[in-house]
Amino acid sequence: MKKNRKNLALLLLAASLLAGCAGQSNSQSSQSSQAKSEKKAESKASSKSAAKSAASSAVSSTKSSSSQATSKSAASSSQRADANRMGTLTSQLRVKLPGMLLPAADGLGQGSSNLNIRYTSSSSQNVVYYSVGNSPLALNDSRIASEKPYAVLTEKKNVADASSLINYQEPKTGLPAVKIASNVTGTEEGAAGSTYLQFNQGQWSFVVRASNVQGQKPLPTAQKLLSLYQQYGLPDTAAKSSVQVDVGESLGSLNTVITWIKGSSVYQLKAHSTETAFKMLKSLN
């Protein structure tokens, strides 16, 4: 009897241990399953977040590209409008001043959209004034007369003696030599509080005047002048012609004066900027 009780107790103990192990195994399995579910949820959330981020980046990139394209398109439209304004006014001028050489380019770096032009004409000469105003005005609008011109183009017709108008300077000798470029040398002389630096190229004489009182030096301007000539050239002329530049550029100063002969006419372009003058003359036709 005692032996049977002892065996029964052992059986109950074994059953209890087996039940505990099974419970622990079920608990571990449940925990493992829960962990897997959590990982799957995290993976799905991460994928959704990545997809959302990629979509947002794509939208942002599209907006940026669209914005850049719009900006480029606007700039291109503005440039076309500026070129069209010069072209439109020049076409109108050709009707009013038939036979006169006129530039197709305004020579400006900015302000082309407000380019204004007025002119005067007589039997002996034509004069065209180029200016930039607060707004675009019609050709020869009376209000343009109050604007300071940045360039003035004059044609003197049927000139018998052009030498006094052109003021060509023959190469000087016996004066201090100044090297302007590796293959170009000029001469320098002082007179009436100014220093004059001269060099010659082909049919053209170039003279730069600097004010001693203002402490100006002619060489840097002469070097820039030579560079512009080599880059843009000057109008074809069979006669001796001239370029004169006073050091210093300011609106309305018209410190650059270029004079040449074409047929029986003497042309002269005055401009506040030497580079503007060369750009305009490059497009002359």
PDB file of N, CA, C and O in Angstrom, residues 5 120 164 188 197 206 269:
ATOM      1  N   ARG A   5       1.268   4.260  -2.899  1.00  0.00           N
ATOM      2  CA  ARG A   5       1.172   5.700  -2.635  1.00  0.00           C
ATOM      3  C   ARG A   5       2.419   6.436  -3.106  1.00  0.00           C
ATOM      4  O   ARG A   5       2.361   7.546  -3.666  1.00  0.00           O
ATOM      5  N   THR A 120      16.919 113.456 -84.760  1.00  0.00           N
ATOM      6  CA  THR A 120      16.664 114.692 -85.511  1.00  0.00           C
ATOM      7  C   THR A 120      17.236 114.489 -86.903  1.00  0.00           C
ATOM      8  O   THR A 120      18.191 113.713 -87.086  1.00  0.00           O
ATOM      9  N   SER A 164      39.088 117.707 -90.587  1.00  0.00           N
ATOM     10  CA  SER A 164      38.896 118.469 -89.346  1.00  0.00           C
ATOM     11  C   SER A 164      37.872 117.797 -88.426  1.00  0.00           C
ATOM     12  O   SER A 164      37.912 117.960 -87.207  1.00  0.00           O
ATOM     13  N   GLU A 188      53.730 108.878 -75.353  1.00  0.00           N
ATOM     14  CA  GLU A 188      53.047 109.635 -74.297  1.00  0.00           C
ATOM     15  C   GLU A 188      53.595 111.061 -74.236  1.00  0.00           C
ATOM     16  O   GLU A 188      54.810 111.277 -74.374  1.00  0.00           O
ATOM     17  N   LEU A 197      48.134 109.498 -74.291  1.00  0.00           N
ATOM     18  CA  LEU A 197      48.802 108.269 -74.724  1.00  0.00           C
ATOM     19  C   LEU A 197      48.203 107.874 -76.071  1.00  0.00           C
ATOM     20  O   LEU A 197      46.994 107.683 -76.213  1.00  0.00           O
ATOM     21  N   PHE A 206      44.467 106.015 -82.088  1.00  0.00           N
ATOM     22  CA  PHE A 206      43.821 105.896 -80.782  1.00  0.00           C
ATOM     23  C   PHE A 206      44.514 106.838 -79.808  1.00  0.00           C
ATOM     24  O   PHE A 206      45.740 106.758 -79.631  1.00  0.00           O
ATOM     25  N   LEU A 269      30.275 108.229 -83.415  1.00  0.00           N
ATOM     26  CA  LEU A 269      29.541 107.650 -82.287  1.00  0.00           C
ATOM     27  C   LEU A 269      30.185 108.104 -80.993  1.00  0.00           C
ATOM     28  O   LEU A 269      31.380 107.885 -80.779  1.00  0.00           O
TER      29      LEU A 269
END
